[in-house]
Coordinates of C-alpha atoms in Angstrom, one line a residue:
M1 CA 196.2 125.5 95.1
S2 CA 198.9 128.2 94.8
V3 CA 200.3 129.2 91.4
E4 CA 203.7 127.8 92.4
R5 CA 202.3 124.4 93.5
A6 CA 200.2 124.2 90.3
A7 CA 203.3 124.9 88.2
R8 CA 205.4 122.3 90.0
R9 CA 202.6 119.7 89.6
R10 CA 202.4 120.4 85.9
A11 CA 206.2 120.0 85.6
D12 CA 206.0 116.8 87.6
D13 CA 203.4 115.5 85.2
L14 CA 205.5 116.3 82.2
I15 CA 208.5 114.6 83.8
A16 CA 206.5 111.5 84.7
W17 CA 205.2 111.4 81.1
L18 CA 208.7 111.7 79.7
R19 CA 209.9 108.8 81.8
E20 CA 207.1 106.5 80.8
Y21 CA 207.2 107.6 77.1
A22 CA 210.9 107.0 76.8
E23 CA 210.6 103.5 78.0
T24 CA 208.7 102.3 74.9
R25 CA 208.6 105.1 72.3
I26 CA 212.2 106.6 72.1
D27 CA 214.7 104.5 70.3
V28 CA 217.9 106.5 70.9
G29 CA 220.2 104.0 69.2
L30 CA 218.2 103.9 66.0
M31 CA 218.0 107.7 65.8
D32 CA 221.8 107.9 66.3
E33 CA 222.4 105.3 63.7
R34 CA 220.1 106.9 61.2
R35 CA 221.3 110.5 62.0
C36 CA 217.7 111.6 62.3
L37 CA 215.2 112.1 65.1
S38 CA 212.1 109.9 64.9
P39 CA 209.3 112.2 63.6
H40 CA 206.7 110.7 66.0
V41 CA 208.8 111.9 69.0
V42 CA 208.6 115.5 67.8
L43 CA 204.9 115.2 67.1
D44 CA 204.2 113.7 70.5
F45 CA 206.2 116.4 72.3
A46 CA 204.1 118.9 70.4
A47 CA 200.9 117.2 71.5
K48 CA 202.0 117.4 75.2
G49 CA 202.7 121.2 74.9
M50 CA 206.4 120.8 75.4
F51 CA 207.3 123.5 72.9
G52 CA 205.2 126.2 74.7
L53 CA 206.9 126.1 78.1
L54 CA 208.6 129.5 77.6
V55 CA 205.8 131.1 75.6
P56 CA 203.1 133.4 77.2
E57 CA 199.5 132.3 76.9
R58 CA 198.6 135.3 74.7
L59 CA 200.9 133.8 72.0
G60 CA 199.5 130.2 72.4
G61 CA 201.9 128.9 75.0
A62 CA 201.5 127.2 78.4
P63 CA 204.4 128.7 80.3
L64 CA 206.1 127.3 83.3
P65 CA 208.4 129.2 85.7
L66 CA 211.9 128.9 84.5
R67 CA 213.1 126.6 87.2
E68 CA 210.3 124.3 86.6
A69 CA 210.9 124.3 82.8
F70 CA 214.6 123.6 83.5
R71 CA 213.5 120.5 85.5
V72 CA 211.8 119.2 82.4
V73 CA 214.8 119.8 80.3
E74 CA 217.1 118.2 82.8
Q75 CA 214.9 115.0 82.6
L76 CA 215.0 115.1 78.8
A77 CA 218.8 115.3 78.8
A78 CA 219.0 112.4 81.2
I79 CA 217.0 110.4 78.7
D80 CA 219.1 111.5 75.7
L81 CA 221.4 114.4 75.4
T82 CA 220.8 114.8 71.6
L83 CA 217.1 115.0 72.1
G84 CA 217.6 117.5 74.9
S85 CA 219.9 119.6 72.7
F86 CA 217.4 119.5 69.8
Y87 CA 214.7 120.7 72.2
G88 CA 216.9 123.4 73.7
V89 CA 217.9 124.8 70.3
D90 CA 214.3 125.1 69.3
V91 CA 213.0 126.6 72.5
A92 CA 215.9 128.7 73.7
L93 CA 217.5 129.8 70.4
G94 CA 214.5 129.6 68.1
I95 CA 211.4 130.5 70.0
R96 CA 212.6 132.6 72.9
P97 CA 214.4 135.4 70.9
I98 CA 211.1 136.1 69.0
V99 CA 209.1 136.1 72.2
E100 CA 211.6 138.5 73.9
H101 CA 212.9 140.6 71.0
G102 CA 210.5 140.1 68.0
T103 CA 208.1 142.7 66.8
A104 CA 204.4 142.2 67.5
V105 CA 203.9 141.3 63.8
A106 CA 206.6 138.6 64.0
Q107 CA 205.3 137.2 67.3
R108 CA 201.8 136.8 65.8
R109 CA 203.1 135.3 62.6
F110 CA 205.5 132.7 64.1
V111 CA 205.1 132.1 67.8
P112 CA 201.7 130.3 68.0
A113 CA 202.9 127.8 65.4
L114 CA 206.2 127.4 67.2
A115 CA 204.5 126.9 70.6
E116 CA 202.3 124.2 69.2
G117 CA 205.1 122.4 67.5
R118 CA 203.7 123.0 64.0
M119 CA 206.9 124.8 63.2
L120 CA 210.5 124.5 64.6
G121 CA 213.1 127.3 65.0
G122 CA 216.8 127.8 65.2
L123 CA 219.6 130.3 65.4
A124 CA 221.8 131.1 62.4
L125 CA 224.9 132.8 63.8
T126 CA 228.1 130.7 63.2
E127 CA 230.1 131.2 60.0
P128 CA 233.2 129.7 58.5
G129 CA 235.2 132.6 59.8
A130 CA 233.2 133.6 62.9
G131 CA 232.5 131.1 65.6
S132 CA 232.7 132.4 69.1
N133 CA 233.4 136.0 68.0
P134 CA 230.3 137.6 66.6
S135 CA 232.3 140.8 65.8
A136 CA 233.9 138.8 63.0
L137 CA 230.6 138.2 61.2
A138 CA 230.9 138.5 57.4
S139 CA 227.2 137.9 56.6
R140 CA 225.7 141.3 55.9
A141 CA 222.4 143.2 55.4
E142 CA 222.5 145.4 52.4
R143 CA 220.0 148.1 51.3
G144 CA 219.6 148.1 47.6
A145 CA 218.9 150.9 45.2
D146 CA 215.2 150.0 45.6
G147 CA 215.4 150.7 49.3
R148 CA 214.8 147.1 50.3
L149 CA 217.0 145.3 52.8
R150 CA 218.6 141.9 51.7
L151 CA 220.8 139.4 53.5
F152 CA 223.9 137.8 52.1
G153 CA 226.2 135.3 53.7
H154 CA 227.2 131.8 54.6
K155 CA 226.2 130.2 57.9
R156 CA 227.6 126.9 59.2
W157 CA 226.8 124.2 61.9
I158 CA 223.3 125.6 62.3
G159 CA 221.3 123.3 64.6
N160 CA 217.8 122.3 63.5
A161 CA 218.2 124.5 60.4
A162 CA 216.9 122.1 57.7
W163 CA 213.9 121.3 60.0
S164 CA 213.1 124.9 60.9
G165 CA 210.3 127.0 59.7
V166 CA 212.0 130.2 60.9
L167 CA 215.6 131.0 61.7
N168 CA 216.9 133.9 63.8
V169 CA 219.7 135.2 61.6
F170 CA 222.3 137.6 62.8
V171 CA 224.3 139.6 60.3
R172 CA 226.4 142.8 60.1
E173 CA 224.4 145.9 59.0
T174 CA 226.1 149.1 57.9
D175 CA 224.3 152.4 57.8
G176 CA 226.6 155.2 56.6
D177 CA 229.6 155.1 58.9
V178 CA 227.9 153.0 61.6
S179 CA 228.3 149.2 61.5
Q180 CA 226.2 147.1 63.9
I181 CA 225.0 143.5 64.4
S182 CA 221.4 143.1 63.5
G183 CA 219.0 140.1 63.9
F184 CA 216.1 139.0 61.8
C185 CA 213.6 136.2 62.2
V186 CA 213.6 134.8 58.6
P187 CA 211.0 132.3 57.3
A188 CA 212.8 129.2 56.0
D189 CA 210.9 129.4 52.7
A190 CA 212.0 133.0 52.1
P191 CA 213.4 133.3 48.5
G192 CA 217.2 133.3 48.7
L193 CA 217.5 131.3 51.9
V194 CA 219.1 128.0 50.8
Q195 CA 219.6 125.0 53.1
G196 CA 223.1 123.7 52.5
P197 CA 224.9 120.4 53.1
E198 CA 224.4 118.6 56.4
H199 CA 227.4 118.2 58.7
P200 CA 228.2 114.5 59.7
T201 CA 229.2 115.4 63.3
L202 CA 231.0 113.3 65.9
G203 CA 228.1 113.4 68.3
M204 CA 224.5 114.8 68.4
R205 CA 224.0 112.7 65.3
A206 CA 220.2 112.6 65.3
M207 CA 220.0 116.4 65.4
V208 CA 220.4 118.0 62.0
Q209 CA 223.2 120.6 61.7
N210 CA 223.7 122.1 58.3
E211 CA 225.0 125.1 56.3
V212 CA 222.6 127.9 55.4
L213 CA 223.3 130.2 52.5
L214 CA 221.8 133.7 52.4
E215 CA 221.6 134.7 48.7
G216 CA 219.8 138.1 48.8
V217 CA 217.1 137.2 51.3
E218 CA 214.7 140.1 51.4
V219 CA 213.6 141.2 54.9
D220 CA 211.6 144.1 56.3
E221 CA 211.3 145.8 59.6
S222 CA 208.6 143.5 60.9
L223 CA 211.2 140.7 60.9
R224 CA 213.8 142.6 62.8
L225 CA 214.8 141.5 66.3
R226 CA 214.8 144.5 68.5
G227 CA 218.1 145.5 70.1
G228 CA 220.5 143.8 67.6
T229 CA 223.6 143.1 69.7
E230 CA 221.6 143.1 72.9
A231 CA 219.2 140.5 71.5
L232 CA 222.2 138.3 70.4
V233 CA 223.9 138.6 73.8
D234 CA 220.7 137.8 75.6
T235 CA 220.1 134.8 73.4
L236 CA 223.6 133.4 73.8
N237 CA 223.6 133.9 77.6
F238 CA 220.3 132.1 78.0
G239 CA 221.6 129.3 75.8
R240 CA 224.7 129.0 77.9
L241 CA 222.5 128.6 81.0
G242 CA 220.5 126.0 79.2
I243 CA 223.6 124.0 78.3
A244 CA 224.4 123.7 82.0
V245 CA 221.0 122.2 82.5
L246 CA 221.6 119.7 79.8
G247 CA 224.8 118.8 81.6
L248 CA 222.9 118.2 84.9
G249 CA 220.7 115.5 83.3
T250 CA 223.7 113.9 81.7
M251 CA 225.9 113.8 84.8
Q252 CA 223.1 112.3 86.9
R253 CA 222.4 109.6 84.4
C254 CA 226.1 108.7 84.2
G255 CA 226.3 108.5 87.9
Q256 CA 223.2 106.3 88.0
L257 CA 224.8 103.9 85.5
L258 CA 228.1 103.9 87.4
F259 CA 226.4 103.0 90.7
R260 CA 224.4 100.2 89.1
Y261 CA 227.5 98.7 87.5
A262 CA 229.8 99.2 90.5
S263 CA 227.2 97.5 92.7
R264 CA 227.2 94.4 90.6
R265 CA 230.7 94.1 89.3
S266 CA 233.2 92.0 91.2
I267 CA 236.9 92.6 90.8
A268 CA 240.0 91.1 92.4
T269 CA 239.6 93.1 95.6
G270 CA 235.8 92.6 95.9
R271 CA 232.9 94.6 94.7
L272 CA 233.9 97.6 92.5
L273 CA 231.6 99.8 94.6
E274 CA 233.9 99.3 97.6
H275 CA 237.0 100.3 95.7
P276 CA 238.2 103.8 96.4
I277 CA 238.5 104.7 92.7
A278 CA 234.7 104.0 92.3
R279 CA 233.9 105.9 95.5
R280 CA 236.0 108.8 94.4
C281 CA 234.3 109.0 91.0
L282 CA 230.8 108.8 92.5
A283 CA 231.7 111.6 95.0
F284 CA 233.0 113.7 92.1
V285 CA 229.7 113.2 90.2
A286 CA 227.7 114.2 93.3
A287 CA 229.9 117.3 93.9
A288 CA 229.7 118.4 90.2
V289 CA 225.9 118.0 90.2
C290 CA 225.5 120.1 93.4
L291 CA 227.9 122.8 92.1
V292 CA 226.2 123.2 88.8
R293 CA 222.6 122.8 90.1
D294 CA 223.0 125.5 92.7
A295 CA 224.4 127.9 90.1
V296 CA 221.6 127.1 87.7
D297 CA 218.9 127.5 90.4
R298 CA 220.3 130.9 91.5
L299 CA 220.5 132.3 88.0
A300 CA 217.1 131.0 87.0
G301 CA 215.6 132.4 90.1
S302 CA 217.1 135.8 89.3
L303 CA 215.6 135.7 85.8
E304 CA 212.2 134.7 87.2
R305 CA 212.4 137.8 89.4
H306 CA 213.6 139.9 86.5
Q307 CA 216.8 140.8 88.3
P308 CA 219.7 141.8 86.1
L309 CA 222.6 139.4 85.9
D310 CA 226.2 140.2 84.9
E311 CA 227.4 138.5 81.7
A312 CA 230.2 137.0 83.8
E313 CA 227.7 134.8 85.6
Y314 CA 226.4 133.2 82.4
V315 CA 230.0 132.8 81.1
S316 CA 231.0 131.2 84.3
I317 CA 228.3 128.5 84.2
K318 CA 229.1 127.8 80.6
I319 CA 232.8 127.3 81.4
A320 CA 232.2 125.1 84.4
G321 CA 229.1 123.1 83.4
P322 CA 230.4 121.5 80.2
E323 CA 233.9 121.0 81.6
L324 CA 232.5 119.1 84.6
T325 CA 230.0 117.2 82.5
F326 CA 232.6 115.9 80.1
A327 CA 234.9 115.0 83.0
V328 CA 232.1 113.0 84.6
V329 CA 231.3 111.2 81.4
D330 CA 234.9 110.4 80.7
Q331 CA 235.6 109.1 84.2
V332 CA 232.4 107.0 84.2
L333 CA 233.3 105.5 80.8
Q334 CA 236.8 104.7 82.1
L335 CA 235.4 102.9 85.2
L336 CA 233.0 100.9 83.0
G337 CA 235.9 99.5 81.1
G338 CA 235.0 97.6 77.9
R339 CA 231.3 98.1 78.7
G340 CA 231.8 101.9 78.7
Y341 CA 233.4 101.7 75.2
D342 CA 230.6 99.5 73.9
E343 CA 228.0 101.6 72.0
P344 CA 224.8 99.8 73.1
N345 CA 225.7 100.6 76.7
E346 CA 224.8 104.3 76.4
V347 CA 227.9 106.0 77.9
A348 CA 229.9 105.8 74.7
R349 CA 227.2 107.8 72.9
R350 CA 227.0 110.2 75.8
F351 CA 230.8 110.7 75.5
R352 CA 230.4 111.7 71.9
D353 CA 227.4 113.9 72.5
A354 CA 228.8 115.7 75.6
R355 CA 231.9 116.7 73.7
L356 CA 229.9 119.3 71.9
L357 CA 228.9 121.1 75.1
R358 CA 232.5 122.3 75.5
I359 CA 232.2 124.0 72.0
F360 CA 228.6 124.9 71.6
E361 CA 227.7 128.6 72.3
G362 CA 231.4 129.5 72.8
P363 CA 234.3 127.1 73.3
T364 CA 235.6 127.0 76.9
E365 CA 238.9 128.5 76.0
A366 CA 237.4 131.5 74.2
L367 CA 235.1 132.2 77.1
Q368 CA 237.9 131.8 79.6
S369 CA 239.9 134.3 77.6
H370 CA 237.0 136.7 77.3
L371 CA 236.3 136.6 81.1
G372 CA 240.0 136.8 82.0
M373 CA 240.6 139.8 79.7
R374 CA 237.7 141.6 81.3
A375 CA 239.0 140.8 84.8
M376 CA 242.3 142.4 83.8
V377 CA 240.8 145.7 82.9
D378 CA 237.4 145.9 84.6
R379 CA 237.7 146.4 88.4
S380 CA 233.9 146.4 88.8
L381 CA 234.0 142.6 88.3
A382 CA 235.1 142.4 92.0
R383 CA 231.6 143.5 93.1
L384 CA 230.3 140.0 92.1
F385 CA 232.2 138.5 94.9
D386 CA 230.7 138.5 98.4
D387 CA 233.9 137.4 100.1
E388 CA 236.6 140.0 100.7
V389 CA 239.2 137.3 100.5
R390 CA 238.2 136.6 96.9
R391 CA 238.1 140.3 96.0
V392 CA 241.6 140.7 97.3
E393 CA 242.8 137.6 95.5
L394 CA 241.3 138.9 92.2
E395 CA 243.1 142.2 92.7
E396 CA 246.4 140.3 93.2
L397 CA 245.9 138.3 90.1
R398 CA 245.1 141.4 88.1
D399 CA 248.2 143.1 89.3
A400 CA 250.3 140.1 88.6
A401 CA 248.9 139.9 85.0
R402 CA 249.6 143.6 84.4
D403 CA 253.2 143.3 85.7
A404 CA 253.8 140.2 83.7
T405 CA 252.7 141.7 80.4
R406 CA 254.9 144.7 81.0
D407 CA 257.9 142.6 81.8
R408 CA 260.7 143.8 79.4
R409 CA 262.0 140.3 79.2
V410 CA 258.9 139.3 77.2
P411 CA 259.6 140.1 73.5
A412 CA 257.2 142.7 72.2
A413 CA 255.9 140.3 69.5
E414 CA 254.9 137.8 72.2
R415 CA 253.1 140.1 74.6
R416 CA 249.7 139.7 73.1
S417 CA 249.8 135.9 73.2
Y418 CA 251.3 136.1 76.7
A419 CA 248.4 138.2 77.9
Q420 CA 245.9 135.8 76.3
A421 CA 247.5 132.8 78.0
L422 CA 247.2 134.6 81.4
A423 CA 243.6 135.6 80.6
I424 CA 242.6 132.0 80.0
E425 CA 243.7 130.9 83.5
L426 CA 242.4 134.0 85.1
G427 CA 239.0 133.5 83.4
D428 CA 238.9 129.9 84.7
W429 CA 239.7 131.2 88.2
V430 CA 236.9 133.8 88.1
A431 CA 234.4 131.2 86.8
F432 CA 234.9 128.7 89.6
A433 CA 235.3 131.3 92.3
L434 CA 231.9 132.7 91.3
L435 CA 230.3 129.2 91.4
E436 CA 232.0 128.4 94.7
Q437 CA 230.3 131.3 96.5
S438 CA 226.8 130.4 95.2
C439 CA 227.0 126.7 96.2
G440 CA 225.4 125.6 99.4
D441 CA 226.8 122.0 99.3
P442 CA 230.1 121.5 101.1
A443 CA 231.3 119.0 98.5
G444 CA 230.3 121.2 95.7
R445 CA 232.2 124.2 97.2
A446 CA 235.2 122.0 97.8
L447 CA 235.2 121.0 94.1
A448 CA 235.0 124.6 93.0
A449 CA 237.8 125.6 95.4
E450 CA 239.9 122.8 94.0
R451 CA 239.3 124.0 90.4
R452 CA 239.9 127.6 91.4
D453 CA 243.2 126.8 93.1
S454 CA 244.3 124.7 90.1
A455 CA 243.6 127.7 87.8
R456 CA 245.7 129.9 90.0
R457 CA 248.6 127.5 89.8
R458 CA 248.4 127.4 86.1
F459 CA 248.2 131.2 86.0
E460 CA 251.4 131.4 88.0
G461 CA 253.1 128.9 85.7
V462 CA 252.2 130.7 82.4
T463 CA 255.7 132.3 82.4
R464 CA 257.1 129.1 80.9
R465 CA 256.6 130.0 77.3
L466 CA 257.6 128.4 74.0
P467 CA 259.5 130.5 71.5
A468 CA 257.2 131.8 68.8
A469 CA 258.9 129.8 66.1
E470 CA 258.7 126.4 67.8
P471 CA 255.1 125.4 66.6
A472 CA 256.2 125.5 63.0
A473 CA 259.3 123.5 63.8
L474 CA 257.2 120.9 65.5
A475 CA 254.9 120.6 62.5
T476 CA 257.9 120.1 60.3
R477 CA 259.4 117.5 62.6
W478 CA 256.1 115.5 62.7
A479 CA 255.7 115.6 58.9
A480 CA 259.2 114.2 58.6
R481 CA 258.3 111.4 60.9
I482 CA 254.8 110.4 59.7
G483 CA 254.4 112.2 56.3
D484 CA 251.3 114.2 55.5
V485 CA 248.7 111.7 54.2
E486 CA 245.2 112.7 53.1
L487 CA 242.8 109.8 52.4
R488 CA 241.0 110.3 49.1
T489 CA 239.3 107.0 48.6
A490 CA 236.2 107.0 46.5
S491 CA 232.9 107.5 48.2
E492 CA 229.2 107.6 47.3
R493 CA 228.2 109.9 44.4
R494 CA 225.2 112.1 45.5
Q495 CA 224.9 114.4 42.6
L496 CA 222.8 113.9 39.4
D497 CA 224.7 112.8 36.4
A498 CA 225.5 115.6 34.0
L499 CA 223.1 114.3 31.4
L500 CA 220.3 114.3 33.9
R501 CA 220.7 117.8 35.3
R502 CA 218.8 120.9 34.3
A503 CA 220.4 122.6 31.3

């Protein structure tokens, strides 16, 4: 049997096991209600070798080719998006950075336990003042008078943090006049690493997300992630691709539920399945799945062959994948009517969970702006397009953006925000244009073209601007109409009484 066939068979076996296991052993509703994964699920995943799919054998893993591993993740997300996200955070953001960028010492210390599921991992990047912009990191690495390096800072919304045995922590490090982003794989029991309060999030309720405080955490060179910024960019880009895979499982499950419901539901005009609204929604789900799947397969194939990928390709799939996923969940919920809004019927929970995908690893708007700003100044971006028509159109949009931002009718104080507004629409255009050319399915290409054309129309309409002072006036008007009420009702006390605390 060829290596490829053996890998596919092993992935098929894991997928079959997940399907059977989920039927009787995964209580998604209970985990959601309790805001906690069932420990036996994590233990059983470990026993099946699930956490070692991206780990080489020399470090205790049982690796699969990336496209096969993604098939397993897609199935897991179809069962439950929260469980898929927990798994993705551990494997993509916790384990993989150490495998790809950790020192040999760190790999030997952490990776075998991570691959066997005896330890979990995560990524500590986001801060109160630095979400999608790593250059705004305030957490820092300081070298003391004793020559030792220590970490200080405050991280927030860190997935899996309280469950993790090791966290990949990114901070700002200054050496003389040079300031750079540095990463360290930090043991969770390191003195000074404090697990902070848990965030009661809208969705993904069963996956712990909490604050992490760095209070002089001592690190050495053996814990450093090689490359610093490059390691962070690689980790974020891989995570963005993984999020698109989570969306694939989610969209297909929602389409499955819609078909089942529409086939059985009778309305005034007959079966719901025969109504054009239902047909249109199912067609949208199918097109979205094809569009995202083709992009994921192409990028994963390039990574398997160790072919370099432009960051724009990762950003594009992160823009398109979550936006289409949430649109699918929203439309399916709407067509299910009251049953869609009813928590036990699954789609309501998926609606809450899928909402995070548009924020996680960079909000859509921030990525659109980043990609659009690059398109305005970097002519090399055109080389990513195979079609001369798209290259010419990109040049036209770039010229239009340049001319618009130089328009003397635009007040100088507004030009920056004007350029950002143009960049958001241009970034969306680039994202869907790139996905369009990689999709082999006609319906998927048509959907991408529709989204691309919509982005261009919005780009051309950006000139309708609000005066800079209007947002404040709006806020004042709303406050006059509805007041400014903050609910401060008493809630549970969770701290020890003063007479019982340590002196």
